[in-house]
Short mmCIF file of C-alpha atoms in Angstrom, two decimals:
data_model
loop_
_atom_site.label_atom_id
_atom_site.label_comp_id
_atom_site.label_asym_id
_atom_site.label_seq_id
_atom_site.Cartn_x
_atom_site.Cartn_y
_atom_site.Cartn_z
CA MET A 1 -13.84 -1.65 -5.96
CA ASN A 2 -14.22 -0.74 -9.60
CA GLU A 3 -12.74 2.60 -8.95
CA ILE A 4 -9.68 0.89 -7.36
CA LEU A 5 -9.24 -1.52 -10.36
CA GLY A 6 -9.42 1.83 -12.49
CA TYR A 7 -6.05 2.96 -11.10
CA PHE A 8 -4.37 -0.29 -12.07
CA PHE A 9 -5.98 -0.59 -15.66
CA TYR A 10 -6.73 3.31 -16.38
CA PRO A 11 -4.36 5.03 -14.34
CA GLU A 12 -4.34 8.35 -16.53
CA ALA A 13 -7.87 8.45 -16.77
CA SER A 14 -8.28 7.89 -13.00
CA MET A 15 -6.01 10.35 -11.81
CA GLY A 16 -7.60 12.73 -14.22
CA ARG A 17 -10.90 12.28 -12.91
CA LEU A 18 -9.53 12.38 -9.53
CA LEU A 19 -8.08 15.70 -9.85
CA ILE A 20 -9.90 17.43 -12.39
CA GLN A 21 -13.44 16.77 -11.63
CA ASP A 22 -15.56 17.90 -8.72
CA ASN A 23 -13.38 16.02 -5.91
CA LYS A 24 -14.55 18.04 -2.82
CA ASN A 25 -15.36 14.82 -0.99
CA LYS A 26 -12.99 12.34 -2.60
CA TRP A 27 -10.79 12.15 0.60
CA LYS A 28 -13.66 10.39 2.26
CA ASP A 29 -13.53 7.74 -0.61
CA GLY A 30 -9.98 7.35 -0.28
CA LEU A 31 -10.04 6.97 3.41
CA LYS A 32 -13.06 4.15 2.85
CA TYR A 33 -10.92 2.42 0.19
CA LEU A 34 -7.90 2.49 2.40
CA THR A 35 -9.72 1.31 5.61
CA MET A 36 -11.25 -1.58 3.45
CA THR A 37 -8.30 -2.85 1.79
CA ILE A 38 -6.25 -2.78 5.15
CA VAL A 39 -9.12 -4.76 6.59
CA LEU A 40 -9.06 -7.27 3.72
CA LEU A 41 -5.37 -7.60 3.62
CA SER A 42 -4.99 -8.41 7.38
CA PHE A 43 -7.68 -10.99 7.36
CA LEU A 44 -6.59 -12.76 4.17
CA THR A 45 -2.87 -12.69 5.32
CA ILE A 46 -3.88 -14.62 8.43
CA ALA A 47 -6.12 -16.71 6.58
CA VAL A 48 -3.14 -17.97 4.12
CA TYR A 49 -1.27 -18.30 7.19
CA ARG A 50 -4.28 -20.79 8.85
CA VAL A 51 -4.20 -22.64 5.12
CA SER A 52 -0.63 -22.83 4.93
CA GLY A 53 -0.59 -24.76 8.31
CA VAL A 54 1.62 -21.82 10.11
CA HIS A 55 1.72 -22.11 13.89
CA ILE A 56 1.09 -18.62 15.92
CA THR A 57 4.64 -19.10 17.21
CA ASP A 58 5.99 -18.84 13.68
CA ILE A 59 4.73 -15.56 13.11
CA VAL A 60 5.22 -13.58 16.54
CA GLY A 61 8.77 -14.95 16.70
CA SER A 62 10.96 -16.94 19.38
CA SER A 63 10.92 -14.26 21.71
CA LEU A 64 7.10 -14.47 22.42
CA GLU A 65 6.88 -18.36 21.84
CA GLY A 66 6.86 -18.92 25.67
CA LYS A 67 4.15 -16.33 26.24
CA ILE A 68 1.98 -17.82 23.28
CA ASN A 69 2.42 -21.40 24.34
CA GLY A 70 1.37 -20.43 27.98
CA LEU A 71 -1.81 -18.72 26.86
CA VAL A 72 -2.67 -21.74 24.58
CA GLY A 73 -1.88 -24.01 27.53
CA ASN A 74 -4.10 -22.03 29.58
CA HIS A 75 -7.15 -22.99 27.41
CA LEU A 76 -7.35 -19.42 25.95
CA ASN A 77 -9.32 -19.57 22.51
CA GLU A 78 -6.80 -20.12 19.94
CA GLY A 79 -9.36 -18.22 17.50
CA LEU A 80 -9.23 -15.10 19.81
CA THR A 81 -5.42 -15.39 19.44
CA TRP A 82 -5.29 -15.36 15.79
CA ILE A 83 -8.10 -12.35 15.82
CA THR A 84 -5.58 -10.46 17.94
CA LEU A 85 -2.69 -10.94 15.21
CA VAL A 86 -5.50 -9.63 12.67
CA LEU A 87 -5.56 -6.66 14.64
CA VAL A 88 -1.91 -6.10 15.16
CA LEU A 89 -1.39 -6.71 11.40
CA MET A 90 -4.17 -3.81 10.90
CA ILE A 91 -2.56 -1.24 13.01
CA GLN A 92 1.00 -2.30 11.57
CA THR A 93 -0.37 -1.75 7.92
CA CYS A 94 -2.47 1.64 8.99
CA ILE A 95 1.03 3.05 10.67
CA ILE A 96 3.00 2.35 7.75
CA SER A 97 0.67 3.46 5.07
CA SER A 98 -0.02 6.64 7.18
CA VAL A 99 3.64 7.73 7.44
CA ARG A 100 4.25 6.82 3.91
CA MET A 101 1.34 8.81 2.91
CA LEU A 102 2.29 12.02 5.00
CA ALA A 103 5.83 11.69 3.77
CA TRP A 104 4.98 11.71 0.10
CA LEU A 105 2.40 14.42 0.84
CA GLY A 106 5.24 16.59 2.15
CA MET A 107 7.87 15.85 -0.55
CA LEU A 108 5.49 16.48 -3.20
CA TYR A 109 4.21 19.43 -1.94
CA LEU A 110 7.74 20.69 -1.61
CA ALA A 111 8.92 19.25 -5.05
CA SER A 112 5.97 21.23 -6.73
CA SER A 113 7.29 24.67 -4.76
CA ILE A 114 11.02 24.10 -5.87
CA LEU A 115 9.79 23.62 -9.40
CA GLY A 116 7.51 26.83 -9.33
CA LYS A 117 4.50 24.91 -9.92
CA LYS A 118 2.86 24.74 -6.72
CA ILE A 119 -0.16 22.61 -6.33
CA SER A 120 -2.74 22.81 -3.76
CA LEU A 121 -2.31 20.95 -0.44
CA TYR A 122 -5.83 19.05 -1.14
CA GLU A 123 -4.56 17.99 -4.63
CA THR A 124 -1.48 16.34 -2.77
CA ILE A 125 -3.57 14.60 -0.16
CA LEU A 126 -5.64 13.05 -2.95
CA ILE A 127 -2.53 11.90 -4.82
CA SER A 128 -0.78 10.32 -1.71
CA MET A 129 -4.02 8.81 -0.36
CA PHE A 130 -5.24 7.20 -3.56
CA SER A 131 -1.57 5.96 -4.32
CA MET A 132 -1.43 4.29 -0.97
CA VAL A 133 -4.79 2.65 -1.58
CA VAL A 134 -3.03 1.28 -4.64
CA TRP A 135 -0.16 0.17 -2.64
CA VAL A 136 -2.14 -1.60 -0.15
CA ALA A 137 -4.10 -3.20 -2.82
CA ALA A 138 -1.00 -4.65 -4.65
CA GLN A 139 -0.02 -6.10 -1.08
CA LEU A 140 -3.51 -7.63 -1.34
CA PHE A 141 -2.87 -9.22 -4.79
CA GLY A 142 0.67 -10.45 -3.58
CA VAL A 143 -0.98 -12.77 -0.89
CA ILE A 144 -3.85 -13.79 -3.17
CA SER A 145 -0.90 -14.84 -5.42
CA ILE A 146 0.73 -16.89 -2.38
CA LEU A 147 -2.60 -18.44 -1.98
CA ILE A 148 -2.90 -19.47 -5.56
CA VAL A 149 0.60 -20.79 -5.70
CA SER A 150 0.03 -23.02 -2.72
CA ILE A 151 -3.07 -24.51 -4.27
CA MET A 152 -1.77 -24.84 -7.84
CA PRO A 153 2.07 -24.97 -7.82
CA ILE A 154 2.59 -24.67 -11.29
CA GLU A 155 5.98 -23.08 -12.38
CA ILE A 156 4.83 -21.09 -15.19
CA ILE A 157 1.95 -19.49 -13.10
CA ASN A 158 4.29 -19.10 -10.29
CA GLN A 159 6.73 -17.12 -12.40
CA MET A 160 3.87 -14.88 -13.72
CA LEU A 161 2.32 -14.06 -10.50
CA ILE A 162 5.58 -13.19 -8.80
CA GLY A 163 6.42 -10.91 -11.62
CA LEU A 164 2.86 -9.19 -11.56
CA SER A 165 3.29 -9.03 -7.71
CA THR A 166 6.68 -7.06 -8.14
CA LEU A 167 5.38 -4.67 -10.87
CA LEU A 168 2.12 -3.93 -8.73
CA ASN A 169 4.28 -3.31 -5.90
CA TYR A 170 5.68 -0.05 -7.41
CA TRP A 171 2.72 0.69 -9.25
CA TYR A 172 1.87 3.39 -6.86
CA LEU A 173 4.78 5.39 -7.92
CA VAL A 174 3.38 5.44 -11.47
CA LEU A 175 0.26 6.98 -10.17
CA MET A 176 2.11 9.67 -8.23
CA ALA A 177 3.89 10.60 -11.38
CA ILE A 178 0.81 10.89 -13.38
CA GLY A 179 -1.13 12.57 -10.59
CA PHE A 180 1.91 15.10 -10.11
CA THR A 181 1.97 15.63 -14.04
CA ILE A 182 -1.68 16.38 -14.16
CA ALA A 183 -1.67 18.77 -10.82
CA THR A 184 1.41 20.59 -12.41
CA ARG A 185 0.52 20.61 -15.71
CA SER A 186 3.78 19.58 -16.59
CA THR A 187 5.40 16.65 -18.81
CA PHE A 188 5.20 13.28 -17.72
CA PHE A 189 9.11 13.07 -18.05
CA LYS A 190 9.26 15.83 -15.39
CA GLY A 191 6.84 14.31 -13.38
CA GLY A 192 8.44 10.75 -13.27
CA LEU A 193 11.98 12.28 -12.83
CA THR A 194 10.53 14.00 -9.70
CA ILE A 195 9.17 10.83 -8.27
CA LEU A 196 12.31 8.98 -8.76
CA VAL A 197 14.32 11.55 -6.98
CA ILE A 198 11.99 11.48 -4.08
CA GLN A 199 11.75 7.72 -3.96
CA GLY A 200 15.80 7.69 -4.25
CA ILE A 201 16.03 9.86 -1.06
CA PHE A 202 13.47 7.72 0.67
CA TRP A 203 15.65 4.56 -0.27
CA MET A 204 19.04 6.34 0.69
CA LEU A 205 17.29 7.05 4.17
CA GLY A 206 16.08 3.36 4.39
CA ASN A 207 19.56 2.15 3.67
CA MET A 208 20.74 4.58 6.73
CA MET A 209 18.02 3.32 9.11
CA PRO A 210 16.09 -0.07 8.59
CA ILE A 211 13.15 1.21 10.58
CA LEU A 212 12.91 3.94 7.67
CA HIS A 213 13.18 1.15 4.99
CA THR A 214 10.26 -0.32 6.73
CA LEU A 215 8.19 2.54 6.68
CA LEU A 216 9.25 4.44 3.53
CA GLY A 217 10.18 1.41 1.13
#
């Protein structure tokens, strides 16, 4: 957990250690952190739903309301239904983070080739993977913020948490810019501009196809 926090508080030093020091097995750490944060996010999200008094049918939507009511009416353990929702949320988050990681991996590798400062595929994997770890961790902070707001509905705290959550949602872009800059040994301006261009392409694709907006942000 300390390493994950380092990417928020000491992004340049953390990305430097990731890419410059011996990183032969760092992909295993990245996979472990990604799995851990996805599991925590899924369970905490459902826990917040339960604390907030949200019914199962409010989550799955009206199209499945009859089926869910039928299951509960047939004395199916409601706890099992909630666990199923946790698993569904895990799978959904895994798919989205995997697609984002692969999309960024490809775009970063292509960008480095176009700029004539090609980086290794493994470095690109590390940058993309740990950036997605931070992205999922930011979603986790957002859920924790919702829980805090529901317990302590104080306006100034609400505004602070909302602003911080919004910032952290895009923090993975900062990490990618830093990582790309370190890997290509270029300026942060060039690295940041590259990331903004790639994200702009993703936003454009997302405006054309809603499913891509969900997957690529």
